[in-house]
Each structure stands twice: as structure tokens, then as C-alpha cells.
Short mmCIF file of C-alpha atoms in Angstrom, two decimals:
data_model
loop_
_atom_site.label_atom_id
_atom_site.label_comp_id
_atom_site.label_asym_id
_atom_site.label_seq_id
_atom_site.Cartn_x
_atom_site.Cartn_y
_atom_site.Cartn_z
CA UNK M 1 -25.10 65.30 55.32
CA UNK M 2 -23.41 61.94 56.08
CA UNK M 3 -21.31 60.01 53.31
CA UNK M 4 -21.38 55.97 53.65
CA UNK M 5 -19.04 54.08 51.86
CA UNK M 6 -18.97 50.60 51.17
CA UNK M 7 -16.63 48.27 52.85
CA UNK M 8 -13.94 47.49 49.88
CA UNK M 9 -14.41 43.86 49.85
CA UNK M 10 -17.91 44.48 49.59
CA UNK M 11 -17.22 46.68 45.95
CA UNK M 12 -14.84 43.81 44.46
CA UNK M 13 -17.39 41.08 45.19
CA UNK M 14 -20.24 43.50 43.39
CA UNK M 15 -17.45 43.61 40.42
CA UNK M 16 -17.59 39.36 40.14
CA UNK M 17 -20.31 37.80 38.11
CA UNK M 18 -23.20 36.29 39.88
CA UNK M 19 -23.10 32.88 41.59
CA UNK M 20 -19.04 33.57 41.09
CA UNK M 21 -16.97 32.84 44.61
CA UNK M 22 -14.07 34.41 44.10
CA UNK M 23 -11.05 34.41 41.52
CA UNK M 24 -8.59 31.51 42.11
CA UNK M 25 -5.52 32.12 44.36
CA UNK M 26 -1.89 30.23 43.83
CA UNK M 27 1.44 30.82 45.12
CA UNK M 28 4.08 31.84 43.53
CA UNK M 29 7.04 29.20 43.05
CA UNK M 30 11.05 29.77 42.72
CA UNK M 31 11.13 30.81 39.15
CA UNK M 32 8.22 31.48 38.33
CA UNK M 33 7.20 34.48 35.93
CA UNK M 34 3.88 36.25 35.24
CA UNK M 35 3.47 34.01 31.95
CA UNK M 36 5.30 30.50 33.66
CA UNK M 37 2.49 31.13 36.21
CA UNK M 38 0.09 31.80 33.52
CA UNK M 39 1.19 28.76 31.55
CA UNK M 40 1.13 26.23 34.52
CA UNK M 41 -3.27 26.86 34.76
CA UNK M 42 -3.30 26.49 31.23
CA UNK M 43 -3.72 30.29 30.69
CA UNK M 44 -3.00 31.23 27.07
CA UNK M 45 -0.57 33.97 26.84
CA UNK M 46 -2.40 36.52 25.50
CA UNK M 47 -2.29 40.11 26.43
CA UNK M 48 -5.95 39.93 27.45
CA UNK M 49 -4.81 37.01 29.91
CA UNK M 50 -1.59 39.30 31.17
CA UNK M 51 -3.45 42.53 31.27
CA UNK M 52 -6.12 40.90 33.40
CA UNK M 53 -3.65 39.13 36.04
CA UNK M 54 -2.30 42.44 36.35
CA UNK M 55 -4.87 44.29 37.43
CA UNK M 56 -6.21 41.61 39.65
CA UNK M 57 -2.90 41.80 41.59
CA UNK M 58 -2.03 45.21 41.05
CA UNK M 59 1.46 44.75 39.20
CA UNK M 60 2.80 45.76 35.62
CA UNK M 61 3.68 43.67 33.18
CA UNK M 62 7.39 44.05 33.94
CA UNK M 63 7.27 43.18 37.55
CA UNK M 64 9.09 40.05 39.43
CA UNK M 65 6.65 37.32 41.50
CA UNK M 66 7.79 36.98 44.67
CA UNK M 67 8.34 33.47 46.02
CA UNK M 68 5.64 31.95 48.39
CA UNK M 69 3.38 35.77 48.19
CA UNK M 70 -0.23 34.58 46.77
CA UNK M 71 -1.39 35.69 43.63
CA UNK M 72 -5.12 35.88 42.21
CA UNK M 73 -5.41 34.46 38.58
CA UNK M 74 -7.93 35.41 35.96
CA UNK M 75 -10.03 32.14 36.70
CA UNK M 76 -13.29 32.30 38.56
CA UNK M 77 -14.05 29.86 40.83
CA UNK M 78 -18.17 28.61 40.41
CA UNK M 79 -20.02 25.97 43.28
CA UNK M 80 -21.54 23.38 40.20
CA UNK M 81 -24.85 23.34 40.26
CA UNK M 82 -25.33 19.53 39.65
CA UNK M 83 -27.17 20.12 36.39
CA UNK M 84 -24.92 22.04 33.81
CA UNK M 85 -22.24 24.10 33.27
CA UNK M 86 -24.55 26.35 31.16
CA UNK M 87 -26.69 27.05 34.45
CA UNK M 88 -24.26 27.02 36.83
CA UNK M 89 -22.21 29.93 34.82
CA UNK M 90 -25.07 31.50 33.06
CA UNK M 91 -23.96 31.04 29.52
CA UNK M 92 -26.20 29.89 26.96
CA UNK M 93 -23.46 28.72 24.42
CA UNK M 94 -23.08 24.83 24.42
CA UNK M 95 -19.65 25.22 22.06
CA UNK M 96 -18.70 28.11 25.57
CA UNK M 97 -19.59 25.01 28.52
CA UNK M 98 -17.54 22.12 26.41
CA UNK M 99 -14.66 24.71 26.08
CA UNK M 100 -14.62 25.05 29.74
CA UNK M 101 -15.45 21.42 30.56
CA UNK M 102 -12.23 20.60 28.44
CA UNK M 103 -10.02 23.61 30.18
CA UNK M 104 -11.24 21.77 34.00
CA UNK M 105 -10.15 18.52 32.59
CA UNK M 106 -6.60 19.66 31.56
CA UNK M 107 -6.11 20.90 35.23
CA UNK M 108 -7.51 17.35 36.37
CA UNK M 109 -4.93 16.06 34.41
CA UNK M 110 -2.17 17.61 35.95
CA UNK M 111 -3.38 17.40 39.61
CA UNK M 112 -4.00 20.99 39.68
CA UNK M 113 -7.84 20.40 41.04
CA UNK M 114 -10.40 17.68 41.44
CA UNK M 115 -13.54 17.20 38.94
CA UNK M 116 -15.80 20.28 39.84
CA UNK M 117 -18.43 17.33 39.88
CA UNK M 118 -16.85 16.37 42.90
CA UNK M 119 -18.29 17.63 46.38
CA UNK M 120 -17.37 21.43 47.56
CA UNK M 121 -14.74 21.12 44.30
CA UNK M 122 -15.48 24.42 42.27
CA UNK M 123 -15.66 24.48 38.44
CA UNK M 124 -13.17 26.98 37.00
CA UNK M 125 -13.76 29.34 34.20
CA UNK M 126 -10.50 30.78 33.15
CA UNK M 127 -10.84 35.00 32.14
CA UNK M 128 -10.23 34.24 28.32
CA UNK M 129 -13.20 31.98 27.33
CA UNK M 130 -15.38 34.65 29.12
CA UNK M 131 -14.04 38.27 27.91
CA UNK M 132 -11.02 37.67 25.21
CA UNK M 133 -11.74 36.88 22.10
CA UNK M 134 -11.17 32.97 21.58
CA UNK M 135 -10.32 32.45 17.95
CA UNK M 136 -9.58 28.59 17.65
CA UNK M 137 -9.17 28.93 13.61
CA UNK M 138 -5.85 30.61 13.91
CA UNK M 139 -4.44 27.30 14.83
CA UNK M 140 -5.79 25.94 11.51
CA UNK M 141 -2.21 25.34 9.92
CA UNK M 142 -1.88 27.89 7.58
CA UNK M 143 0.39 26.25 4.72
CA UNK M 144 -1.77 23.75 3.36
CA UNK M 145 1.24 21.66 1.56
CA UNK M 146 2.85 18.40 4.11
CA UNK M 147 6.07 16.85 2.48
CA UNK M 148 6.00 13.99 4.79
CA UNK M 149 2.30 12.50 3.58
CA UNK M 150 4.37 12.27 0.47
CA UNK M 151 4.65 13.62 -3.19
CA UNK M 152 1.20 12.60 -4.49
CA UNK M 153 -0.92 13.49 -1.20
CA UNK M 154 1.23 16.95 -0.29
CA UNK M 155 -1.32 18.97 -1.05
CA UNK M 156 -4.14 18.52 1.71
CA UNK M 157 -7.20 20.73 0.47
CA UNK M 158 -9.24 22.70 3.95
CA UNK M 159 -12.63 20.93 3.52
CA UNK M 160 -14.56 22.54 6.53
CA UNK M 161 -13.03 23.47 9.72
CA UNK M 162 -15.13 21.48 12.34
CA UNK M 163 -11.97 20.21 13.82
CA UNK M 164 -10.54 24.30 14.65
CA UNK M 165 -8.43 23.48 18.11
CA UNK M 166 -8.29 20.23 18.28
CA UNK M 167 -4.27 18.60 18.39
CA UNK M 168 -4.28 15.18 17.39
CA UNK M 169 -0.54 13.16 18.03
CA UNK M 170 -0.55 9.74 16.01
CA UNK M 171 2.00 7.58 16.49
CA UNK M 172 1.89 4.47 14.41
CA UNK M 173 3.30 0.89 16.33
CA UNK M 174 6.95 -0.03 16.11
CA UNK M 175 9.59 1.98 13.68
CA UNK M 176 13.11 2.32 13.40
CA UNK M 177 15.33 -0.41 14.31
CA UNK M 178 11.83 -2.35 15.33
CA UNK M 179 9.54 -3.85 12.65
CA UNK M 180 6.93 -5.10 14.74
CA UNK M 181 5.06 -7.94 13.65
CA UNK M 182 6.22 -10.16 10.56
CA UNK M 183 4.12 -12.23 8.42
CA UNK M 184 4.79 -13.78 5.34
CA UNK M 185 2.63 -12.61 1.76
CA UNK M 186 3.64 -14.18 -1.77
CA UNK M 187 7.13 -15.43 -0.37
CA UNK M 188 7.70 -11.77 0.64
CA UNK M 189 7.90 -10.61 4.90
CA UNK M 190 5.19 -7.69 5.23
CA UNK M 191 5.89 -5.98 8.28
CA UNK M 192 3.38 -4.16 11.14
CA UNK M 193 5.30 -0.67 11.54
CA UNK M 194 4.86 -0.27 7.57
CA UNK M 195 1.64 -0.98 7.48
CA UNK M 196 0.46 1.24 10.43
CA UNK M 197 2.27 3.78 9.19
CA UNK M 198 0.40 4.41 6.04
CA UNK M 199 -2.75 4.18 8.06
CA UNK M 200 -1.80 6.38 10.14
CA UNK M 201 -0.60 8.84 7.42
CA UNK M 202 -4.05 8.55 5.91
CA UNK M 203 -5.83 9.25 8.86
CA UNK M 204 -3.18 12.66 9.49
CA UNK M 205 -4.36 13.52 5.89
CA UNK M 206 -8.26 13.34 6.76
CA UNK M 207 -7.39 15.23 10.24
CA UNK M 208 -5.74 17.89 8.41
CA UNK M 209 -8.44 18.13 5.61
CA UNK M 210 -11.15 19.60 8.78
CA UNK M 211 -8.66 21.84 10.08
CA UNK M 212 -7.10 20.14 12.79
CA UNK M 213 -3.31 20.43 14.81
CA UNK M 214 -1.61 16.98 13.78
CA UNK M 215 1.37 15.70 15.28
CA UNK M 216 3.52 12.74 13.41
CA UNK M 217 5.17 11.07 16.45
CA UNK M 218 6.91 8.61 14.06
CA UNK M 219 7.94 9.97 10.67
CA UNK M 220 9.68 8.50 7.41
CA UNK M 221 11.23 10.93 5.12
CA UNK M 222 10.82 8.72 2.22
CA UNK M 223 7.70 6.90 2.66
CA UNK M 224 4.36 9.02 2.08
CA UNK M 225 1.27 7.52 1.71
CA UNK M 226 1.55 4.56 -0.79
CA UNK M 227 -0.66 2.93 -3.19
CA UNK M 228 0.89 -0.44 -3.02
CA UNK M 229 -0.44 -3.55 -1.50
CA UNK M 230 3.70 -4.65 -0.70
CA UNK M 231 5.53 -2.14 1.41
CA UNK M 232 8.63 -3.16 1.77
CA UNK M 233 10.61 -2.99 4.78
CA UNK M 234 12.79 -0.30 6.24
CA UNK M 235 13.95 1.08 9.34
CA UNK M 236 14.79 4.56 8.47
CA UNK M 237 11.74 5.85 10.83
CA UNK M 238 12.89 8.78 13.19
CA UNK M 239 10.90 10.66 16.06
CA UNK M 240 9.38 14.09 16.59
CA UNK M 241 11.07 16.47 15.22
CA UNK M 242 13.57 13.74 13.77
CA UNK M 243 15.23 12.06 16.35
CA UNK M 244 16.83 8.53 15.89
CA UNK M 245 14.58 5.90 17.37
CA UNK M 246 16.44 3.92 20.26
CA UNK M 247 16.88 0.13 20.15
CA UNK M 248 15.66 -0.56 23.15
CA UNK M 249 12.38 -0.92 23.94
CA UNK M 250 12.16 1.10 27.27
CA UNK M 251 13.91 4.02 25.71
CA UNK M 252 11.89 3.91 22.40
CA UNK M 253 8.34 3.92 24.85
CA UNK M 254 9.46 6.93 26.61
CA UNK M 255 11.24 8.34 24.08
CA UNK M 256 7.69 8.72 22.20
CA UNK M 257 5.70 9.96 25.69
CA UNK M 258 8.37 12.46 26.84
CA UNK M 259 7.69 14.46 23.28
CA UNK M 260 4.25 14.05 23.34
CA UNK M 261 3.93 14.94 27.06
CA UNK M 262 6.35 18.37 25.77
CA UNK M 263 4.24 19.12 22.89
CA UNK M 264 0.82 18.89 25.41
CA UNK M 265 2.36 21.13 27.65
CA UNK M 266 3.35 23.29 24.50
CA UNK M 267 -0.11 23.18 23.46
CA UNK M 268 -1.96 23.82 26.73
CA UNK M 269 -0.21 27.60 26.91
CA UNK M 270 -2.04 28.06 23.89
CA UNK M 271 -5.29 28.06 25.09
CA UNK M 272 -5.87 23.80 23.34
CA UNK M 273 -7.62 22.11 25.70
CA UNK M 274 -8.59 19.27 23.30
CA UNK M 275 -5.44 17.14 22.68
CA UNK M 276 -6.41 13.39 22.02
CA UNK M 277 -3.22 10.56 21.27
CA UNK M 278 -3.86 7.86 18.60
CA UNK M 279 -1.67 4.80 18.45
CA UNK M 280 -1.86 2.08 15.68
CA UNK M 281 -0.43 -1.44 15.69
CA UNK M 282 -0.90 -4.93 14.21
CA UNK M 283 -1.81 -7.56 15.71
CA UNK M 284 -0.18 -10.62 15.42
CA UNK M 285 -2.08 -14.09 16.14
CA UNK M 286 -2.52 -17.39 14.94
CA UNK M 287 -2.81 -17.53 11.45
CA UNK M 288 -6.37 -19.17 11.48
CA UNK M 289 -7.35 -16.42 13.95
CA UNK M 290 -9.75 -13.61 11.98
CA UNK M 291 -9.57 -10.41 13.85
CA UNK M 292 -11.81 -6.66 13.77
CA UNK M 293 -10.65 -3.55 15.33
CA UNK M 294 -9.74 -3.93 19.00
CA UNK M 295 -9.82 -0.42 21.02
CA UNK M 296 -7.56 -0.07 24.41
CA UNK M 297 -7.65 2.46 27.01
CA UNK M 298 -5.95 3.04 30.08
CA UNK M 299 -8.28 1.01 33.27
CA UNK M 300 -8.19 4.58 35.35
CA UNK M 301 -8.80 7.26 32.53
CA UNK M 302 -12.90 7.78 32.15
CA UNK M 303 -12.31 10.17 28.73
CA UNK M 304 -10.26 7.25 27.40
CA UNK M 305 -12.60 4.52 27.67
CA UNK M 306 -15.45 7.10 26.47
CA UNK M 307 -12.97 7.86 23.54
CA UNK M 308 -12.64 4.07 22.68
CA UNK M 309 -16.27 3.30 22.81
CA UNK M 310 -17.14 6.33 20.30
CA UNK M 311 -14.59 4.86 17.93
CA UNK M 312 -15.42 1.24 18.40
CA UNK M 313 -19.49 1.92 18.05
CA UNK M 314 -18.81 4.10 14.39
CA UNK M 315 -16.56 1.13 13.26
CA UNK M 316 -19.36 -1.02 14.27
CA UNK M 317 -21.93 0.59 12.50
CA UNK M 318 -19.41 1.07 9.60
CA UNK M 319 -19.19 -2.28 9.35
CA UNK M 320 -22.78 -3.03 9.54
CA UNK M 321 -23.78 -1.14 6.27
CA UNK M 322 -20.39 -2.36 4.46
CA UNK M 323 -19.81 -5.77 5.74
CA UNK M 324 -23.73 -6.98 6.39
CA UNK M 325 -22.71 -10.71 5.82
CA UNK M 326 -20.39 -11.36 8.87
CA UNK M 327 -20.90 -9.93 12.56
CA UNK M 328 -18.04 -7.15 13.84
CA UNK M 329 -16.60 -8.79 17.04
CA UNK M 330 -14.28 -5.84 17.68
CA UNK M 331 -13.76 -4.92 21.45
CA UNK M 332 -13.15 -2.02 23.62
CA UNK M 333 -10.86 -3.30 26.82
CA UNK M 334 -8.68 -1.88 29.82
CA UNK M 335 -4.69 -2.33 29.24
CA UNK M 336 -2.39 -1.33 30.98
CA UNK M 337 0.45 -0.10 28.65
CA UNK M 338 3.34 2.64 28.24
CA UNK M 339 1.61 4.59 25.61
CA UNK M 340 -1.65 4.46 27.72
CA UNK M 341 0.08 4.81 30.81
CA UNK M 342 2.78 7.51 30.64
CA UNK M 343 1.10 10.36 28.53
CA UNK M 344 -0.84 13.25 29.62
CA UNK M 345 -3.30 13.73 26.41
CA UNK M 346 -6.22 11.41 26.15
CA UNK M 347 -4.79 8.02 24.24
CA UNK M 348 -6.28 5.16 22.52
CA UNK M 349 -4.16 2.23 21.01
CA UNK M 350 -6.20 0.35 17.90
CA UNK M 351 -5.26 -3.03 16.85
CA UNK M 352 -6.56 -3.11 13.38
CA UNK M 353 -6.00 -6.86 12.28
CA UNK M 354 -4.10 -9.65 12.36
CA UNK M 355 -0.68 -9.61 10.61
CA UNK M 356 -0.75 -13.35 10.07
CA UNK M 357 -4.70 -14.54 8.92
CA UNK M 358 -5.01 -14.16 4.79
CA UNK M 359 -8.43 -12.50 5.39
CA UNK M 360 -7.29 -9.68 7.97
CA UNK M 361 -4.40 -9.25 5.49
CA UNK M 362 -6.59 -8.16 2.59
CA UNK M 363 -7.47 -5.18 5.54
CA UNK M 364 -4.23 -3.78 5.68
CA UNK M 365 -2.23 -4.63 2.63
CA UNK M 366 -5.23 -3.20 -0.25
CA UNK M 367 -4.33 0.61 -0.68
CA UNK M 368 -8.29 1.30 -0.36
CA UNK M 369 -9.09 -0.50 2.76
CA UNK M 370 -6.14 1.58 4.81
CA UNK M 371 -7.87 4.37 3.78
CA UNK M 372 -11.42 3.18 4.19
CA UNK M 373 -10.12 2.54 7.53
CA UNK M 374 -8.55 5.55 7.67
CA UNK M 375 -11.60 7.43 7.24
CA UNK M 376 -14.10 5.86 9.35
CA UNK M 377 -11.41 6.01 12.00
CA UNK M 378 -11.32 10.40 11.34
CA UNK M 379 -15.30 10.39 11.17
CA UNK M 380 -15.11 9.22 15.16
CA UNK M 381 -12.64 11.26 15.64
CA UNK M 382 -14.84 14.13 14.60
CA UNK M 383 -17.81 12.87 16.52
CA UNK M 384 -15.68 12.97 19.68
CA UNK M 385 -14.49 16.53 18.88
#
């Protein structure tokens, strides 16, 4: 009786799921670790991750990459389908297909691979979201008390946890040894980097409240959120984790993009795919002009413009049922800036008034519109999420 046996290559491609091509292949670079290799696709670090790479290349954990050899990772490479990632992978979960979609978009980002949408570009689907156990919630923060929203607002209650995985990094306009935009209220000079600031303290609170990874790019030791209409000025502000803002404005810009670019990366290893930047200023025009909420993105990044029209249609229709008697002439527009420019997570920059019209004024210096604003700004954040 004659034995047959199946050509190997034949066996491993029976072992990949079905419509799968094959697991991706990199090469190793000088340096380069099983877990720097891991990191650089985004990999989380997990011993599910490591175990996996492992056995696909037949190493132990301990073992050296050699420079230039190839190495298979623990992401399988799909042809899309043109309809869905749900069909093209065979996965009915919708919460599954927008964690990969996000995971293909961080590699975009980095120039690691082209949109799977793309021709004869595959869709990846990294070994974690399909066999470890993905548990987003851990990232919740666990300590539920945040000195630097201040004394009265510490204490920031978990209200749900719809926003599990998702990193936010604010960064409100100006600080430091700039004050932004200066107007003058009751013989007193109100400045822009005060004002955003509490905003954007308010908005970190609501973040935090649905369970979500905030980042304070620009921080004030002494200044939580306030329930005063006149801030007055200071420029104690520092950077993440608490470095001294630079005078210039060139160093200050990169200054703020380097971190956040270090604290993606940071992020990425960790399996958070959604990472969204938030920047809020002031605007300063003519003091007849009467401003609404003005949204930039970035003219080449698609997720940013789709990120500043969700924000800009809920403020519009927030607007609508609160402020029926005047029309919302708010706009979403293309600029190219550092903060847009220079960072790696998806950004939008809001202008939320002008600094110099009496009307926009009552916006930004009343204690319950910088948190109404506040809010509605959150609530788009969510429906982006």
C-alpha cells in the first residue's frame, strides 16, 4: 500500500483561513527586536502576538532577528472584495471590521501600505483582533480622580464606557510665554489661551466621563476648570509631561507635534488604533465681525475633513434647537497649518469665536456656554468614535 503526502506548502495554505493569501512578510532592520518589529505594524505586545510570530517563523522568544533575513508577521493579508470588510474576511461583527479598518489606516499613516481599497493593495488583519482576546476597557484609566481639571471637577464619575480605546490629545491654542489673542472686557485684557483652555479642560472632563485615553498637551498646574466669566492672565502653561513652553513660535509648534507624534507611536504598540488630535483657539477679527464655530483640516487627510464635517453638522444641529432665531454660518475648510500638518493622529483645529465682537464674547467668557460648548463638542466626538 502506497502513502501520499501532501506537498508542505500545500498543508500551511490548508492551515490559513479562507479567501486569506498569505501572512505578511517584512525584513528585518539593524536593531530590530521581536517586539521593535512587532511594534513598527502596530502589533500590540501581547504574548498572544509574540507566541504567534514565533511559531510562524520558527524561533523562541529569546532569539536575535537577523538583519535583512525575512520574517512572516501574525497579519493576514485579504484581496478586498469591493463591498465590505465583513465579506471579504468573513466576520459578522461590525465593532470586529471598524477595528480592522482603523488598524489599516494606522499603517496608511505611516507609509507602511496603501488603502486596501486601492487596486491589487490587500487589506490586513493583524493575528490579535482575530484569535487574542481584545479587551479595549483595560485602557479605561483606572483612578478616576485628575488634579489638573482642578479641585472642584477632580473627581470625574465613569458614566458608560462607549469611548473604551479611543486616545484623544487636546491641546488648547497659545500658552506659556504666548497669550494669543487679546481683547478688551470691562477695562480688563481677556486673553485666547485662557479661554481655550478651560474649554478644552471641559471637554477632557466629558471625554474622561465615557471612558476614554485623554492627553493634556498644554497643562496649568493652577488653573482647573473655572467658574468665572474673567480669567485672568498667566503664562505659567507647560507641555506634556511638564515641559517649559519655548518662546518661539517654531519651537513651541513642534515642540507640541513631536510629543504627540511620541505618545501615537506609544499608543499604537498598544493595540489603539483610534487616536484623534483636538486643537482649540480664538479667533480674533474685527470687532463688528459675529463669528460660529469654524472647523479646519489638513487639504490631503480624507479622515480629517470627515472628522470636521461630523463635528461641524452636530454643532449645526445643536444650534438649530438652541439658537432657532439666527442661522449657524460655521464652516468646515482646508488649512494648511503645523498642528494639521506635522502630526500623525487624525487633527482638527476649532475656532470657537471671535475674541473681539461683544456677542461672540458672551460664548466664551459665561462659565455655562464653555461647557455647553464643551459638551456638544464630546457628543461628536462620540459619534465619530
Amino acid at each position: 500500500m502506497k502513502l501520499f503526502f501532501a506537498p508542505l506548502f500545500l498543508i500551511l495554505l490548508s492551515l490559513l483561513p479562507l479567501n486569506a493569501q498569505s501572512y505578511l512578510s517584512v525584513t528585518a532592520k539593524r536593531g530590530d527586536g521581536i517586539l521593535v518589529l512587532l511594534g513598527r505594524y502596530g502589533l500590540d505586545r501581547s504574548p498572544c502576538n509574540l507566541k504567534k510570530f514565533c511559531q510562524l517563523n520558527k524561533l523562541k522568544e529569546t532569539d536575535y532577528l537577523m538583519v535583512g533575513k525575512n520574517y512572516k508577521l501574525p497579519i493576514l493579508k485579504y484581496k478586498y472584495n469591493g463591498q465590505s470588510i465583513r465579506s471579504t474576511i468573513g466576520i459578522s461583527s461590525w465593532q470586529k471590521a471598524k477595528q480592522i479598518e482603523r488598524y489599516n489606516e494606522s499603517m496608511e499613516l505611516f507609509r507602511l501600505k496603501t488603502s486596501f481599497k486601492t487596486k491589487n493593495a490587500p487589506l490586513w488583519y493583524p493575528h490579535h483582533l482575530k484569535a487574542c482576546a481584545v479587551n479595549l476597557e483595560k485602557h479605561i484609566p483606572k483612578g478616576r480622580h485628575f488634579p489638573i481639571l482642578g479641585k472642584n471637577f477632580a473627581d470625574v464619575p465613569l458614566k458608560d464606557k462607549r469611548l473604551a480605546g479611543a486616545v484623544y490629545y487636546l491641546v488648547s491654542g497659545h500658552g506659556g510665554p504666548d497669550p494669543g489673542a487679546v481683547a478688551n472686557y470691562k477695562g480688563k485684557p481677556i486673553c485666547e489661551d485662557e479661554y481655550a483652555y478651560d474649554i478644552t479642560l471641559r471637554l477632557a472632563r466629558e471625554l474622561l466621563s465615557h471612558g476614554a485615553l485623554v492627553y493634556l498637551i498644554v497643562r496649568d498646574a493652577n488653573d482647573g476648570i473655572r467658574q468665572l466669566e474673567y480669567l485672568p492672565k498667566d503664562g505659567d502653561e507647560r507641555c506634556w509631561p511638564n515641559k517649559s513652553i519655548p518662546k518661539g513660535q517654531s519651537e513651541r509648534l513642534s515642540q507640541r507635534s513631536d510629543v504627540i507624534n511620541d505618545l501615537y507611536r506609544e499608543n499604537l504598540r498598544k493595540g489603539l488604533y483610534y487616536q484623534r488630535l483636538v486643537e482649540i483657539h480664538i479667533d480674533s477679527r474685527s470687532k463688528k465681525q459675529r463669528i460660529d464655530l469654524f472647523f479646519y483640516h489638513y487639504p490631503e487627510s480624507l479622515r480629517g475633513r470627515e472628522l470636521a464635517r461630523r463635528l461641524h453638522q452636530h454643532i449645526r444641529g445643536k444650534y438649530k434647537q438652541h439658537r432657532a432665531s439666527r442661522a449657524y454660518k460655521g464652516t468646515v475648510k482646508a488649512r494648511d497649518l503645523h498642528m494639521l500638518r506635522e502630526v500623525i493622529p487624525t487633527p482638527v483645529f476649532i475656532e470657537v469665536g471671535n475674541i473681539q465682537n461683544p456677542k461672540d464674547q458672551k460664548r466664551i467668557l459665561l462659565p455655562a456656554n464653555r461647557q455647553a460648548l464643551a459638551d456638544w463638542l464630546a457628543e461628536g466626538l462620540i459619534k465619530d468614535y
